[in-house]
């Protein structure tokens, strides 16, 4: 059975529509829509796509859509799935951005965003705590973590420079580890 | 024209270097604000909040917003596509070699380093936002309260925003100076 690009777009459009509150939410949504309803992919494929999505560049929701689209319809499928997923987010933000200027003139909105700006810091902290568990696994990874923080916070080096430095370090550390274990 | 090109390059870069999901794009979005001023740090934090209550990941939302502010609707669409482009290219490149990709020594070493880096970069942004926003007494109290609550209730970010907004409004009604 060949899935038409139109159907593919529609399904990912529906997923994009329900994509509230960060990238991880896409996994249960895909499970419900693509596995249980449509039977387009298997559960173990979804798990693989999710794991892979975290290891390639980009936003997870987009990556996982692209993997699924590619599996179903090749290159054009990947493109269709990505566009489907981002359609609703784009429309929403364009609408909000249009009215934002007027909204911010109301003094109540300013107080709301005052509170929200503090809540955002807490949410960033919670997100770090979550990433923490599977990224800080041994002493070298702690050193990379602290070094990265210091280079960004105190030295104010750009994230791209820092990432290049840390990739170099990571390769050196893993090479050393491989040699030691031999 | 130059700005449009910068917009494409910057969001392509964000898409290319932010690995590991969640808030991994935020350090780049912070840097863009700093370097180009397409949006302020305050707007970044507003959009992070807005992206929680509207569909879509924060990176996508921020790209649309920044694009809109520089080039209107067209800019919003262009910036978002630039952000998604690296993912599209990568998926096509690695889909054929899936097994080899995840077991490759070099890929593993790169990921080993990128995970703690993502944490460190995000912590730096969080710390900067903390020192910028949490200055007054009401801000410090609200922050401490939310911080303590976060140990008990981890789940829905929406409640944090709702609570913080209500506190903001109440304090304004009581004429407390917030900023």
Tab-separated table of C-alpha atoms in Angstrom:
chain	number	residue	atom	x	y	z
A	1	UNK	CA	0.000	0.000	0.000
A	2	UNK	CA	1.468	3.315	-1.092
A	3	UNK	CA	0.532	6.248	1.103
A	4	UNK	CA	-0.303	9.413	-0.809
A	5	UNK	CA	1.607	12.573	0.036
A	6	UNK	CA	-1.709	14.280	0.678
A	7	UNK	CA	-2.604	11.764	3.392
A	8	UNK	CA	0.890	11.980	4.801
A	9	UNK	CA	0.667	15.765	4.978
A	10	UNK	CA	-2.729	15.603	6.631
A	11	UNK	CA	-1.622	13.202	9.351
A	12	UNK	CA	1.429	15.286	10.227
A	13	UNK	CA	-0.627	18.447	10.052
A	14	UNK	CA	-2.925	16.917	12.691
A	15	UNK	CA	0.086	15.988	14.819
A	16	UNK	CA	1.475	19.522	14.511
A	17	UNK	CA	-1.886	20.892	15.569
A	18	UNK	CA	-1.792	18.948	18.827
A	19	UNK	CA	1.876	19.544	19.535
A	20	UNK	CA	1.577	21.454	22.790
A	21	UNK	CA	4.430	21.993	25.234
A	22	UNK	CA	7.765	20.945	23.805
A	23	UNK	CA	9.108	18.315	21.461
A	24	UNK	CA	8.720	15.165	23.562
A	25	UNK	CA	4.932	15.293	23.291
A	26	UNK	CA	5.209	14.155	19.687
A	27	UNK	CA	5.979	10.545	20.653
A	28	UNK	CA	2.608	9.683	22.258
A	29	UNK	CA	0.849	11.625	19.484
A	30	UNK	CA	2.599	9.631	16.778
A	31	UNK	CA	1.834	6.435	18.631
A	32	UNK	CA	-1.859	7.243	18.684
A	33	UNK	CA	-2.171	8.590	15.138
A	34	UNK	CA	0.356	6.638	13.091
A	35	UNK	CA	0.562	3.293	14.874
A	36	UNK	CA	-2.834	2.668	16.439
A	37	UNK	CA	-5.002	4.490	13.902
A	38	UNK	CA	-3.087	4.065	10.637
A	39	UNK	CA	-0.652	1.255	11.230
A	40	UNK	CA	1.942	3.068	9.094
A	41	UNK	CA	4.935	2.310	11.313
A	42	UNK	CA	5.661	-0.164	14.107
A	43	UNK	CA	6.264	0.607	17.742
A	44	UNK	CA	9.921	-0.429	17.533
A	45	UNK	CA	10.433	1.838	14.511
A	46	UNK	CA	9.028	4.742	16.487
A	47	UNK	CA	11.403	3.993	19.357
A	48	UNK	CA	14.337	3.867	16.941
A	49	UNK	CA	13.313	7.104	15.231
A	50	UNK	CA	12.992	8.815	18.595
A	51	UNK	CA	16.415	7.658	19.758
A	52	UNK	CA	17.993	8.686	16.450
A	53	UNK	CA	16.221	12.045	16.508
A	54	UNK	CA	18.099	12.923	19.655
A	55	UNK	CA	21.433	12.184	18.030
A	56	UNK	CA	21.106	14.209	14.841
A	57	UNK	CA	21.000	18.002	14.594
A	58	UNK	CA	17.773	19.879	14.943
A	59	UNK	CA	14.511	20.002	16.794
A	60	UNK	CA	13.295	16.521	17.841
A	61	UNK	CA	9.746	16.943	16.540
A	62	UNK	CA	11.067	17.825	13.081
A	63	UNK	CA	13.639	15.008	13.052
A	64	UNK	CA	11.174	12.320	14.020
A	65	UNK	CA	8.688	13.553	11.410
A	66	UNK	CA	11.417	13.458	8.781
A	67	UNK	CA	12.471	9.900	9.668
A	68	UNK	CA	8.880	8.672	9.509
A	69	UNK	CA	8.139	10.536	6.281
A	70	UNK	CA	11.311	9.161	4.725
A	71	UNK	CA	10.429	5.616	5.698
A	72	UNK	CA	6.950	5.961	4.165
A	73	UNK	CA	7.655	7.912	0.982
A	74	UNK	CA	11.382	8.648	0.617
A	75	UNK	CA	12.725	12.197	0.198
A	76	UNK	CA	9.434	13.804	-0.767
A	77	UNK	CA	7.832	12.013	2.181
A	78	UNK	CA	10.385	13.461	4.594
A	79	UNK	CA	9.791	16.953	3.229
A	80	UNK	CA	6.003	16.552	3.340
A	81	UNK	CA	6.071	15.311	6.939
A	82	UNK	CA	8.284	18.222	8.060
A	83	UNK	CA	6.053	20.798	6.369
A	84	UNK	CA	2.976	19.125	7.853
A	85	UNK	CA	4.376	19.284	11.365
A	86	UNK	CA	5.412	22.947	11.199
A	87	UNK	CA	2.320	24.336	9.435
A	88	UNK	CA	0.253	25.001	12.566
A	89	UNK	CA	3.156	26.319	14.689
A	90	UNK	CA	4.050	28.816	11.946
A	91	UNK	CA	0.478	30.066	11.583
A	92	UNK	CA	0.015	30.401	15.343
A	93	UNK	CA	3.197	32.399	15.913
A	94	UNK	CA	2.528	34.643	12.899
A	95	UNK	CA	-0.891	35.455	14.373
A	96	UNK	CA	0.488	36.036	17.861
A	97	UNK	CA	3.419	38.126	16.584
A	98	UNK	CA	0.941	40.336	14.723
A	99	UNK	CA	-1.065	41.144	17.843
A	100	UNK	CA	1.816	41.051	20.342
A	101	UNK	CA	2.678	44.754	20.001
A	102	UNK	CA	-0.863	45.733	20.912
A	103	UNK	CA	-1.020	43.169	23.702
A	104	UNK	CA	2.145	44.497	25.326
A	105	UNK	CA	0.630	47.991	25.575
A	106	UNK	CA	-1.915	46.680	28.076
A	107	UNK	CA	-0.371	46.962	31.538
A	108	UNK	CA	-1.837	43.644	32.694
A	109	UNK	CA	-0.014	41.807	29.922
A	110	UNK	CA	3.239	43.250	31.226
A	111	UNK	CA	2.589	41.878	34.709
A	112	UNK	CA	1.685	38.522	33.216
A	113	UNK	CA	4.928	38.397	31.274
A	114	UNK	CA	6.816	39.564	34.354
A	115	UNK	CA	5.613	36.451	36.185
A	116	UNK	CA	6.110	34.274	33.154
A	117	UNK	CA	9.725	35.376	32.674
A	118	UNK	CA	10.478	33.996	36.134
A	119	UNK	CA	8.594	30.758	35.486
A	120	UNK	CA	10.642	30.331	32.284
A	121	UNK	CA	13.874	30.246	34.320
A	122	UNK	CA	12.440	27.461	36.478
A	123	UNK	CA	11.429	25.517	33.377
A	124	UNK	CA	14.905	25.885	31.890
A	125	UNK	CA	16.272	24.577	35.173
A	126	UNK	CA	13.876	21.594	35.076
A	127	UNK	CA	14.885	20.876	31.492
A	128	UNK	CA	18.576	20.883	32.525
A	129	UNK	CA	17.781	18.475	35.359
A	130	UNK	CA	16.168	16.119	32.870
A	131	UNK	CA	19.093	16.259	30.404
A	132	UNK	CA	21.505	15.943	33.321
A	133	UNK	CA	20.634	12.325	34.097
A	134	UNK	CA	21.780	10.790	30.846
A	135	UNK	CA	24.501	13.253	29.918
A	136	UNK	CA	26.640	13.578	33.043
A	137	UNK	CA	27.697	9.974	33.309
A	138	UNK	CA	31.360	10.130	34.413
A	139	UNK	CA	34.112	12.548	35.456
A	140	UNK	CA	35.170	13.625	31.921
A	141	UNK	CA	31.570	14.486	31.049
A	142	UNK	CA	31.376	16.569	34.229
A	143	UNK	CA	34.528	18.397	33.174
A	144	UNK	CA	33.046	19.116	29.737
A	145	UNK	CA	29.867	20.346	31.413
A	146	UNK	CA	31.671	22.749	33.761
A	147	UNK	CA	34.063	23.948	31.064
A	148	UNK	CA	31.168	24.614	28.676
A	149	UNK	CA	29.296	26.574	31.298
A	150	UNK	CA	32.364	28.661	32.161
A	151	UNK	CA	33.213	29.394	28.514
A	152	UNK	CA	29.662	30.499	27.841
A	153	UNK	CA	28.875	32.368	31.049
A	154	UNK	CA	32.205	34.023	31.885
A	155	UNK	CA	34.166	34.098	28.625
A	156	UNK	CA	30.990	34.682	26.538
A	157	UNK	CA	32.268	32.537	23.692
A	158	UNK	CA	29.676	31.770	21.013
A	159	UNK	CA	27.843	28.409	21.283
A	160	UNK	CA	29.246	27.257	17.928
A	161	UNK	CA	32.870	27.772	19.097
A	162	UNK	CA	32.120	25.994	22.356
A	163	UNK	CA	30.557	23.033	20.560
A	164	UNK	CA	33.580	22.678	18.288
A	165	UNK	CA	35.900	22.726	21.319
A	166	UNK	CA	33.796	20.151	23.151
A	167	UNK	CA	33.552	17.820	20.144
A	168	UNK	CA	37.358	17.867	19.910
A	169	UNK	CA	37.603	17.094	23.627
A	170	UNK	CA	35.002	14.343	23.354
A	171	UNK	CA	36.895	12.594	20.570
A	172	UNK	CA	40.169	12.832	22.503
A	173	UNK	CA	38.539	11.447	25.646
A	174	UNK	CA	36.886	8.566	23.802
A	175	UNK	CA	40.126	7.729	21.987
A	176	UNK	CA	41.953	7.673	25.319
A	177	UNK	CA	39.217	5.508	26.856
A	178	UNK	CA	39.389	3.052	23.963
A	179	UNK	CA	43.160	2.806	24.337
A	180	UNK	CA	42.969	2.277	28.102
A	181	UNK	CA	40.423	-0.504	27.819
A	182	UNK	CA	42.569	-2.435	25.373
B	1	UNK	CA	18.840	41.404	1.417
B	2	UNK	CA	21.907	41.017	3.638
B	3	UNK	CA	19.635	40.632	6.658
B	4	UNK	CA	17.611	37.941	4.920
B	5	UNK	CA	20.795	36.028	4.185
B	6	UNK	CA	21.890	36.400	7.835
B	7	UNK	CA	18.484	35.210	8.954
B	8	UNK	CA	18.775	32.079	6.834
B	9	UNK	CA	22.363	31.383	7.941
B	10	UNK	CA	21.687	31.954	11.655
B	11	UNK	CA	18.651	29.683	11.813
B	12	UNK	CA	20.324	27.074	9.657
B	13	UNK	CA	23.198	27.165	12.162
B	14	UNK	CA	20.755	26.820	15.054
B	15	UNK	CA	19.190	23.805	13.368
B	16	UNK	CA	22.592	22.330	12.653
B	17	UNK	CA	24.230	22.691	16.060
B	18	UNK	CA	21.408	22.197	18.526
B	19	UNK	CA	21.390	18.508	19.335
B	20	UNK	CA	19.390	16.657	21.932
B	21	UNK	CA	16.033	18.356	21.876
B	22	UNK	CA	14.164	20.055	24.664
B	23	UNK	CA	15.613	23.492	25.086
B	24	UNK	CA	18.806	22.808	23.124
B	25	UNK	CA	18.033	25.658	20.710
B	26	UNK	CA	17.822	28.299	23.446
B	27	UNK	CA	21.569	29.064	23.787
B	28	UNK	CA	21.659	29.774	20.034
B	29	UNK	CA	18.521	31.868	20.148
B	30	UNK	CA	20.095	33.823	22.995
B	31	UNK	CA	23.256	34.378	20.985
B	32	UNK	CA	21.260	35.545	17.930
B	33	UNK	CA	19.408	38.087	20.034
B	34	UNK	CA	22.696	39.347	21.418
B	35	UNK	CA	24.413	39.593	18.044
B	36	UNK	CA	21.651	40.847	15.733
B	37	UNK	CA	18.960	42.264	18.005
B	38	UNK	CA	16.144	40.851	15.851
B	39	UNK	CA	14.339	40.246	19.110
B	40	UNK	CA	15.183	41.178	22.701
B	41	UNK	CA	16.096	38.750	25.493
B	42	UNK	CA	12.755	39.632	27.053
B	43	UNK	CA	10.947	38.684	23.861
B	44	UNK	CA	12.869	35.418	23.815
B	45	UNK	CA	11.595	34.583	27.269
B	46	UNK	CA	8.066	35.640	26.232
B	47	UNK	CA	8.194	33.349	23.220
B	48	UNK	CA	9.487	30.440	25.311
B	49	UNK	CA	6.373	30.890	27.421
B	50	UNK	CA	4.088	31.365	24.412
B	51	UNK	CA	5.534	28.284	22.759
B	52	UNK	CA	4.397	26.279	25.767
B	53	UNK	CA	0.768	27.183	25.202
B	54	UNK	CA	0.777	27.123	21.385
B	55	UNK	CA	1.546	24.151	19.145
B	56	UNK	CA	5.147	23.470	18.211
B	57	UNK	CA	8.636	23.279	19.711
B	58	UNK	CA	10.232	26.482	21.002
B	59	UNK	CA	12.945	26.473	18.311
B	60	UNK	CA	10.366	26.461	15.548
B	61	UNK	CA	8.294	29.121	17.277
B	62	UNK	CA	11.279	31.375	17.829
B	63	UNK	CA	12.442	31.055	14.223
B	64	UNK	CA	9.003	32.081	12.991
B	65	UNK	CA	8.879	34.984	15.422
B	66	UNK	CA	12.352	36.320	14.591
B	67	UNK	CA	11.695	35.973	10.873
B	68	UNK	CA	8.396	37.796	11.205
B	69	UNK	CA	10.021	40.678	13.075
B	70	UNK	CA	12.624	41.219	10.366
B	71	UNK	CA	10.770	40.368	7.135
B	72	UNK	CA	7.108	39.902	7.976
B	73	UNK	CA	5.220	36.737	7.107
B	74	UNK	CA	7.690	35.821	4.376
B	75	UNK	CA	10.583	36.103	6.859
B	76	UNK	CA	8.763	33.925	9.372
B	77	UNK	CA	8.370	31.137	6.862
B	78	UNK	CA	11.938	31.440	5.510
B	79	UNK	CA	13.524	31.351	8.995
B	80	UNK	CA	11.490	28.309	10.033
B	81	UNK	CA	12.428	26.415	6.883
B	82	UNK	CA	16.108	27.289	7.418
B	83	UNK	CA	15.862	25.776	10.895
B	84	UNK	CA	14.346	22.549	9.555
B	85	UNK	CA	16.721	22.186	6.603
B	86	UNK	CA	19.706	20.551	8.390
B	87	UNK	CA	17.370	17.901	9.859
B	88	UNK	CA	15.992	17.116	6.402
B	89	UNK	CA	19.500	16.759	4.945
B	90	UNK	CA	20.705	14.598	7.853
B	91	UNK	CA	17.730	12.250	7.790
B	92	UNK	CA	18.225	11.613	4.088
B	93	UNK	CA	21.961	11.076	4.530
B	94	UNK	CA	21.768	8.671	7.442
B	95	UNK	CA	18.546	6.793	6.707
B	96	UNK	CA	20.469	4.477	4.401
B	97	UNK	CA	23.138	3.652	6.964
B	98	UNK	CA	21.044	3.659	10.150
B	99	UNK	CA	22.723	0.730	11.881
B	100	UNK	CA	26.248	1.823	11.100
B	101	UNK	CA	25.469	5.387	12.112
B	102	UNK	CA	24.456	4.688	15.696
B	103	UNK	CA	27.350	2.302	16.300
B	104	UNK	CA	30.046	4.421	14.707
B	105	UNK	CA	32.912	5.297	17.072
B	106	UNK	CA	33.194	8.944	15.915
B	107	UNK	CA	29.476	9.590	16.159
B	108	UNK	CA	29.454	8.070	19.638
B	109	UNK	CA	32.359	10.245	20.796
B	110	UNK	CA	30.736	13.370	19.377
B	111	UNK	CA	27.467	12.621	21.155
B	112	UNK	CA	29.321	11.799	24.364
B	113	UNK	CA	30.664	15.359	24.351
B	114	UNK	CA	27.575	17.108	23.012
B	115	UNK	CA	25.220	15.973	25.760
B	116	UNK	CA	27.043	17.646	28.682
B	117	UNK	CA	27.756	20.623	26.403
B	118	UNK	CA	24.036	21.077	25.814
B	119	UNK	CA	23.520	21.064	29.585
B	120	UNK	CA	26.313	23.555	30.197
B	121	UNK	CA	25.165	25.978	27.495
B	122	UNK	CA	21.596	25.904	28.751
B	123	UNK	CA	22.711	26.431	32.332
B	124	UNK	CA	24.651	29.522	31.223
B	125	UNK	CA	21.534	30.970	29.565
B	126	UNK	CA	19.429	30.128	32.614
B	127	UNK	CA	21.970	31.841	34.874
B	128	UNK	CA	22.049	34.944	32.655
B	129	UNK	CA	18.255	35.127	32.647
B	130	UNK	CA	18.259	34.704	36.417
B	131	UNK	CA	20.608	37.633	36.974
B	132	UNK	CA	18.676	39.785	34.478
B	133	UNK	CA	15.169	39.097	35.741
B	134	UNK	CA	15.336	38.171	39.401
B	135	UNK	CA	16.385	41.481	40.937
B	136	UNK	CA	13.493	42.878	42.948
B	137	UNK	CA	12.075	41.466	46.177
B	138	UNK	CA	8.802	40.157	44.627
B	139	UNK	CA	10.811	38.484	41.836
B	140	UNK	CA	13.133	36.762	44.302
B	141	UNK	CA	10.170	35.527	46.380
B	142	UNK	CA	8.291	34.200	43.348
B	143	UNK	CA	11.433	32.506	42.065
B	144	UNK	CA	12.163	30.824	45.392
B	145	UNK	CA	8.587	29.680	45.716
B	146	UNK	CA	8.480	28.157	42.210
B	147	UNK	CA	11.890	26.612	42.788
B	148	UNK	CA	10.737	24.861	45.958
B	149	UNK	CA	7.482	23.770	44.338
B	150	UNK	CA	9.427	22.255	41.439
B	151	UNK	CA	10.823	19.571	43.739
B	152	UNK	CA	7.328	18.332	44.472
B	153	UNK	CA	5.460	18.853	41.197
B	154	UNK	CA	7.468	18.294	38.066
B	155	UNK	CA	4.834	17.994	35.409
B	156	UNK	CA	2.854	20.511	33.472
B	157	UNK	CA	4.679	23.783	32.719
B	158	UNK	CA	1.317	25.382	32.105
B	159	UNK	CA	0.593	25.505	35.832
B	160	UNK	CA	3.834	27.370	36.460
B	161	UNK	CA	2.893	29.996	33.893
B	162	UNK	CA	-0.656	30.265	35.144
B	163	UNK	CA	0.442	30.685	38.752
B	164	UNK	CA	3.199	33.177	37.900
B	165	UNK	CA	0.791	35.215	35.741
B	166	UNK	CA	-1.815	35.392	38.487
B	167	UNK	CA	0.814	36.507	41.003
B	168	UNK	CA	1.932	39.165	38.509
B	169	UNK	CA	-1.597	40.506	38.155
B	170	UNK	CA	-2.324	40.425	41.896
B	171	UNK	CA	0.893	42.296	42.675
B	172	UNK	CA	0.035	44.894	40.058
B	173	UNK	CA	-3.442	45.397	41.543
B	174	UNK	CA	-1.800	45.838	44.947
B	175	UNK	CA	0.522	48.417	43.366
B	176	UNK	CA	3.733	46.544	44.050
B	177	UNK	CA	6.652	47.666	41.920
B	178	UNK	CA	7.657	44.670	39.812
B	179	UNK	CA	10.533	45.725	37.594
